[in-house]
PDB file of C-alpha atoms in Angstrom:
ATOM      1  CA  MET A   1     -12.032  14.770  -6.601  1.00 95.00           C
ATOM      2  CA  LYS A   2      -9.945  12.221  -6.805  1.00 96.00           C
ATOM      3  CA  ALA A   3      -6.933  10.806  -8.924  1.00 96.00           C
ATOM      4  CA  SER A   4      -9.290   7.808 -10.217  1.00 96.00           C
ATOM      5  CA  GLN A   5     -11.597  10.560 -11.530  1.00 97.00           C
ATOM      6  CA  ILE A   6      -9.154  12.126 -13.951  1.00 97.00           C
ATOM      7  CA  PRO A   7      -7.300   8.618 -14.697  1.00 95.00           C
ATOM      8  CA  ALA A   8      -6.433  10.336 -18.779  1.00 97.00           C
ATOM      9  CA  GLU A   9      -5.841  13.944 -16.319  1.00 97.00           C
ATOM     10  CA  LEU A  10      -2.486  12.328 -14.517  1.00 98.00           C
ATOM     11  CA  THR A  11       0.451  10.748 -14.971  1.00 97.00           C
ATOM     12  CA  GLN A  12       1.249   9.145 -12.059  1.00 97.00           C
ATOM     13  CA  VAL A  13      -0.025   9.300  -8.140  1.00 98.00           C
ATOM     14  CA  LEU A  14       2.457  10.934  -5.840  1.00 98.00           C
ATOM     15  CA  TYR A  15       0.968  10.969  -2.589  1.00 98.00           C
ATOM     16  CA  THR A  16      -2.550  10.073  -1.512  1.00 98.00           C
ATOM     17  CA  LYS A  17      -4.935  11.663   0.277  1.00 97.00           C
ATOM     18  CA  GLU A  18      -3.768   9.616   4.005  1.00 98.00           C
ATOM     19  CA  GLN A  19      -0.431  10.028   2.881  1.00 98.00           C
ATOM     20  CA  VAL A  20      -0.767  14.267   3.280  1.00 98.00           C
ATOM     21  CA  ASP A  21      -3.351  13.405   6.051  1.00 97.00           C
ATOM     22  CA  ASP A  22      -0.928  10.902   8.116  1.00 98.00           C
ATOM     23  CA  ARG A  23       2.661  13.661   7.094  1.00 98.00           C
ATOM     24  CA  LEU A  24       0.640  16.905   8.536  1.00 98.00           C
ATOM     25  CA  ARG A  25      -0.458  15.571  11.661  1.00 98.00           C
ATOM     26  CA  ASP A  26       3.396  14.450  11.597  1.00 98.00           C
ATOM     27  CA  VAL A  27       4.121  17.762  11.220  1.00 98.00           C
ATOM     28  CA  ALA A  28       1.336  19.691  13.178  1.00 98.00           C
ATOM     29  CA  ALA A  29       2.854  18.020  16.211  1.00 98.00           C
ATOM     30  CA  GLU A  30       6.859  18.707  15.289  1.00 98.00           C
ATOM     31  CA  ILE A  31       4.934  22.400  14.917  1.00 98.00           C
ATOM     32  CA  ASP A  32       3.372  21.945  18.470  1.00 97.00           C
ATOM     33  CA  ALA A  33       6.471  20.534  20.502  1.00 97.00           C
ATOM     34  CA  GLU A  34       7.945  23.467  19.197  1.00 96.00           C
ATOM     35  CA  TYR A  35       5.707  26.571  19.552  1.00 96.00           C
ATOM     36  CA  GLY A  36       3.398  24.659  22.287  1.00 87.00           C
ATOM     37  CA  ASP A  37       3.783  27.742  24.848  1.00 90.00           C
ATOM     38  CA  LYS A  38       3.738  30.454  22.211  1.00 94.00           C
ATOM     39  CA  ASP A  39       1.235  32.898  20.989  1.00 92.00           C
ATOM     40  CA  LEU A  40       1.998  31.203  17.729  1.00 97.00           C
ATOM     41  CA  LEU A  41       0.677  32.788  14.670  1.00 98.00           C
ATOM     42  CA  LEU A  42       0.060  31.163  11.026  1.00 98.00           C
ATOM     43  CA  VAL A  43       0.326  33.356   7.714  1.00 98.00           C
ATOM     44  CA  GLY A  44      -0.515  30.983   4.522  1.00 97.00           C
ATOM     45  CA  VAL A  45       0.201  32.060   1.657  1.00 94.00           C
ATOM     46  CA  LEU A  46      -2.410  32.269  -1.572  1.00 93.00           C
ATOM     47  CA  ASN A  47      -4.621  30.014  -3.007  1.00 89.00           C
ATOM     48  CA  GLY A  48      -2.214  27.271  -2.652  1.00 90.00           C
ATOM     49  CA  ALA A  49      -1.553  26.963   0.944  1.00 95.00           C
ATOM     50  CA  VAL A  50      -5.620  27.117   2.089  1.00 96.00           C
ATOM     51  CA  MET A  51      -5.518  23.571   2.290  1.00 96.00           C
ATOM     52  CA  VAL A  52      -2.553  23.053   4.176  1.00 97.00           C
ATOM     53  CA  MET A  53      -3.393  26.023   6.200  1.00 97.00           C
ATOM     54  CA  ALA A  54      -7.250  24.282   7.158  1.00 97.00           C
ATOM     55  CA  ASP A  55      -5.799  21.574   7.235  1.00 97.00           C
ATOM     56  CA  LEU A  56      -2.598  21.926   9.807  1.00 98.00           C
ATOM     57  CA  SER A  57      -4.661  24.184  11.811  1.00 97.00           C
ATOM     58  CA  ARG A  58      -7.090  21.931  12.761  1.00 97.00           C
ATOM     59  CA  ALA A  59      -4.491  19.123  13.504  1.00 97.00           C
ATOM     60  CA  LEU A  60      -2.820  21.322  15.951  1.00 97.00           C
ATOM     61  CA  ARG A  61      -3.374  20.936  19.368  1.00 95.00           C
ATOM     62  CA  SER A  62      -2.022  24.697  20.410  1.00 91.00           C
ATOM     63  CA  HIS A  63      -4.229  27.610  19.579  1.00 92.00           C
ATOM     64  CA  VAL A  64      -2.733  29.381  16.733  1.00 96.00           C
ATOM     65  CA  GLU A  65      -4.301  32.858  15.110  1.00 97.00           C
ATOM     66  CA  MET A  66      -3.577  32.736  10.939  1.00 98.00           C
ATOM     67  CA  ASP A  67      -3.353  35.457   8.104  1.00 98.00           C
ATOM     68  CA  TRP A  68      -4.205  35.442   4.866  1.00 98.00           C
ATOM     69  CA  MET A  69      -1.542  36.927   2.065  1.00 97.00           C
ATOM     70  CA  ALA A  70      -1.390  36.707  -1.882  1.00 94.00           C
ATOM     71  CA  ILE A  71       2.001  37.088  -3.448  1.00 88.00           C
ATOM     72  CA  SER A  72       2.357  36.011  -7.394  1.00 79.00           C
ATOM     73  CA  SER A  73       5.042  35.542  -9.397  1.00 72.00           C
ATOM     74  CA  TYR A  74       2.998  31.995 -11.480  1.00 56.00           C
ATOM     75  CA  GLY A  75       0.741  33.500 -14.099  1.00 51.00           C
ATOM     76  CA  SER A  76      -2.416  30.844 -15.921  1.00 50.00           C
ATOM     77  CA  GLY A  77       1.764  28.887 -16.468  1.00 52.00           C
ATOM     78  CA  THR A  78       4.011  26.206 -15.737  1.00 51.00           C
ATOM     79  CA  GLN A  79       7.128  27.621 -14.295  1.00 56.00           C
ATOM     80  CA  SER A  80       7.722  31.215 -12.172  1.00 55.00           C
ATOM     81  CA  SER A  81       8.056  34.538 -13.661  1.00 56.00           C
ATOM     82  CA  GLY A  82      11.128  34.991 -10.935  1.00 62.00           C
ATOM     83  CA  VAL A  83       8.291  38.773 -10.770  1.00 75.00           C
ATOM     84  CA  VAL A  84       6.999  38.498  -7.916  1.00 82.00           C
ATOM     85  CA  ARG A  85       4.581  40.938  -6.959  1.00 85.00           C
ATOM     86  CA  ILE A  86       1.985  41.365  -3.517  1.00 92.00           C
ATOM     87  CA  LEU A  87      -1.613  40.459  -3.708  1.00 94.00           C
ATOM     88  CA  LYS A  88      -2.741  41.284   0.035  1.00 97.00           C
ATOM     89  CA  ASP A  89      -1.393  42.287   2.699  1.00 97.00           C
ATOM     90  CA  LEU A  90      -0.937  40.929   6.421  1.00 98.00           C
ATOM     91  CA  THR A  91      -3.607  41.981   8.115  1.00 98.00           C
ATOM     92  CA  THR A  92      -2.178  41.355  12.030  1.00 96.00           C
ATOM     93  CA  ASP A  93       1.176  43.461  13.054  1.00 98.00           C
ATOM     94  CA  ILE A  94       3.717  41.431  13.395  1.00 98.00           C
ATOM     95  CA  GLU A  95       5.982  42.959  15.750  1.00 98.00           C
ATOM     96  CA  GLY A  96       7.294  40.824  18.429  1.00 98.00           C
ATOM     97  CA  ARG A  97       5.024  37.729  16.940  1.00 98.00           C
ATOM     98  CA  HIS A  98       6.392  34.025  16.713  1.00 98.00           C
ATOM     99  CA  VAL A  99       5.334  33.999  12.655  1.00 98.00           C
ATOM    100  CA  LEU A 100       5.010  29.913  10.717  1.00 98.00           C
ATOM    101  CA  VAL A 101       4.106  30.800   6.652  1.00 98.00           C
ATOM    102  CA  VAL A 102       2.541  27.702   5.613  1.00 98.00           C
ATOM    103  CA  GLU A 103       3.550  27.108   1.710  1.00 96.00           C
ATOM    104  CA  ASP A 104       1.783  24.326  -0.357  1.00 95.00           C
ATOM    105  CA  ILE A 105       4.812  23.942  -2.710  1.00 94.00           C
ATOM    106  CA  ILE A 106       8.573  25.293  -2.906  1.00 92.00           C
ATOM    107  CA  ASP A 107      10.125  24.980  -6.446  1.00 88.00           C
ATOM    108  CA  THR A 108      11.882  27.419  -8.022  1.00 85.00           C
ATOM    109  CA  GLY A 109      12.025  29.859  -4.120  1.00 87.00           C
ATOM    110  CA  LEU A 110      12.132  32.403  -6.023  1.00 86.00           C
ATOM    111  CA  THR A 111       8.346  33.741  -4.303  1.00 85.00           C
ATOM    112  CA  LEU A 112       9.087  32.570  -0.965  1.00 90.00           C
ATOM    113  CA  ALA A 113      12.719  34.111  -0.201  1.00 91.00           C
ATOM    114  CA  TYR A 114      11.273  37.866  -1.435  1.00 91.00           C
ATOM    115  CA  LEU A 115       7.737  37.327   1.119  1.00 94.00           C
ATOM    116  CA  MET A 116      11.256  36.077   4.816  1.00 96.00           C
ATOM    117  CA  GLN A 117      12.918  39.351   3.422  1.00 95.00           C
ATOM    118  CA  ASN A 118       9.876  41.218   3.939  1.00 96.00           C
ATOM    119  CA  LEU A 119       8.134  39.347   6.727  1.00 98.00           C
ATOM    120  CA  ALA A 120      11.779  39.767   8.460  1.00 98.00           C
ATOM    121  CA  SER A 121      11.746  43.566   7.836  1.00 98.00           C
ATOM    122  CA  ARG A 122       8.446  43.417  10.261  1.00 98.00           C
ATOM    123  CA  LYS A 123      10.915  42.695  13.021  1.00 98.00           C
ATOM    124  CA  PRO A 124       8.684  39.170  14.261  1.00 98.00           C
ATOM    125  CA  ALA A 125      10.532  37.863  17.409  1.00 98.00           C
ATOM    126  CA  SER A 126      10.932  34.457  15.298  1.00 98.00           C
ATOM    127  CA  LEU A 127       9.803  33.507  11.516  1.00 98.00           C
ATOM    128  CA  GLU A 128       9.579  30.259  10.042  1.00 98.00           C
ATOM    129  CA  ILE A 129       8.247  27.942   7.110  1.00 98.00           C
ATOM    130  CA  MET A 130       6.348  25.534   6.990  1.00 98.00           C
ATOM    131  CA  THR A 131       5.984  24.075   3.015  1.00 97.00           C
ATOM    132  CA  MET A 132       3.650  21.015   2.244  1.00 97.00           C
ATOM    133  CA  PHE A 133       5.885  20.443  -0.855  1.00 97.00           C
ATOM    134  CA  ARG A 134       9.019  21.111  -1.956  1.00 94.00           C
ATOM    135  CA  LYS A 135      11.097  20.457  -5.051  1.00 93.00           C
ATOM    136  CA  PRO A 136      14.712  20.408  -4.740  1.00 89.00           C
ATOM    137  CA  GLU A 137      16.217  20.082  -7.891  1.00 88.00           C
ATOM    138  CA  ALA A 138      13.937  22.926  -8.547  1.00 84.00           C
ATOM    139  CA  LEU A 139      15.331  25.453  -6.540  1.00 82.00           C
ATOM    140  CA  LYS A 140      17.626  28.094  -7.184  1.00 84.00           C
ATOM    141  CA  ASN A 141      16.984  30.682  -4.791  1.00 83.00           C
ATOM    142  CA  PRO A 142      17.800  28.951  -1.166  1.00 79.00           C
ATOM    143  CA  VAL A 143      15.746  28.981   2.273  1.00 90.00           C
ATOM    144  CA  SER A 144      16.085  27.508   4.282  1.00 93.00           C
ATOM    145  CA  VAL A 145      13.115  25.752   6.014  1.00 96.00           C
ATOM    146  CA  LYS A 146      11.847  23.928   8.926  1.00 97.00           C
ATOM    147  CA  TYR A 147       8.501  21.872   8.406  1.00 98.00           C
ATOM    148  CA  VAL A 148       8.930  19.840   4.838  1.00 97.00           C
ATOM    149  CA  GLY A 149       5.224  17.708   4.748  1.00 98.00           C
ATOM    150  CA  PHE A 150       7.224  15.425   1.378  1.00 98.00           C
ATOM    151  CA  ASP A 151       9.719  16.684  -1.483  1.00 95.00           C
ATOM    152  CA  LEU A 152       8.599  16.405  -4.987  1.00 95.00           C
ATOM    153  CA  PRO A 153      10.749  15.698  -8.188  1.00 92.00           C
ATOM    154  CA  ASP A 154      10.398  18.848 -10.461  1.00 91.00           C
ATOM    155  CA  GLU A 155       7.463  17.959 -12.190  1.00 92.00           C
ATOM    156  CA  PHE A 156       4.728  19.741 -12.693  1.00 93.00           C
ATOM    157  CA  VAL A 157       2.247  18.358 -10.102  1.00 96.00           C
ATOM    158  CA  VAL A 158      -1.177  18.996  -9.116  1.00 97.00           C
ATOM    159  CA  GLY A 159      -3.818  18.140  -6.481  1.00 97.00           C
ATOM    160  CA  TYR A 160      -3.940  19.297  -3.175  1.00 97.00           C
ATOM    161  CA  GLY A 161      -3.270  22.480  -4.036  1.00 95.00           C
ATOM    162  CA  LEU A 162      -1.334  22.813  -5.588  1.00 95.00           C
ATOM    163  CA  ASP A 163      -2.593  23.837  -9.118  1.00 94.00           C
ATOM    164  CA  TYR A 164      -2.945  24.260 -12.515  1.00 94.00           C
ATOM    165  CA  ALA A 165      -4.396  27.264 -14.231  1.00 92.00           C
ATOM    166  CA  GLY A 166      -6.399  27.250 -11.492  1.00 91.00           C
ATOM    167  CA  ARG A 167      -7.741  23.693 -11.993  1.00 95.00           C
ATOM    168  CA  TYR A 168      -6.907  20.879  -9.720  1.00 97.00           C
ATOM    169  CA  ARG A 169      -6.087  23.024  -6.360  1.00 96.00           C
ATOM    170  CA  ASN A 170      -9.656  20.810  -4.908  1.00 96.00           C
ATOM    171  CA  LEU A 171      -8.060  17.242  -6.003  1.00 97.00           C
ATOM    172  CA  THR A 172      -7.933  14.732  -2.427  1.00 96.00           C
ATOM    173  CA  ASP A 173      -4.460  13.014  -4.310  1.00 97.00           C
ATOM    174  CA  VAL A 174      -0.940  14.519  -5.556  1.00 98.00           C
ATOM    175  CA  GLY A 175      -0.213  13.195  -8.652  1.00 97.00           C
ATOM    176  CA  THR A 176       2.048  14.891 -12.080  1.00 97.00           C
ATOM    177  CA  LEU A 177       0.295  16.239 -15.095  1.00 97.00           C
ATOM    178  CA  ALA A 178       0.277  14.673 -18.174  1.00 97.00           C
ATOM    179  CA  PRO A 179       1.957  16.692 -20.114  1.00 95.00           C
ATOM    180  CA  HIS A 180      -1.146  16.783 -22.909  1.00 96.00           C
ATOM    181  CA  VAL A 181      -3.264  18.731 -19.915  1.00 95.00           C
ATOM    182  CA  TYR A 182      -0.871  22.371 -20.307  1.00 91.00           C
ATOM    183  CA  ALA A 183       0.569  21.629 -23.565  1.00 83.00           C
TER     184      ALA A 183
END
């Protein structure tokens, strides 16, 4: 779905599919330069990271393995609840592995801080974060992010994996959701 198909539901388009694709290729090149000779495990955070993980893994020139976790702190609202739950854990042992956590968005940082602490306790060789989007103004719990696609304003944004109540993940552009949609 394209933003042009739902103009009344968005107040603005922040990034087009082409801009997202270009930036993702640049980030993939940075990751290849860092991990090209290492055994890298990508850990996608469901459900939002599906789009990022798929496109990132295809843009990489080196071999990677993938695993998934499902973490929740939202429910169906537009603000993080602050309560983090692991809904699906890894199936891969990460001890001694180089792990890159792939996120769709970091806003408050609460969920990711919890996740990173949890994963660090499993003794990986290295543990870093790649996020396609970050909201610096919304950050409440600082987390060290090695690879960032784009910074976003502190508004409710949808598209490219970002959702509202499970909808808009398949929107190829990234835009600000109109308040009347979630009010």
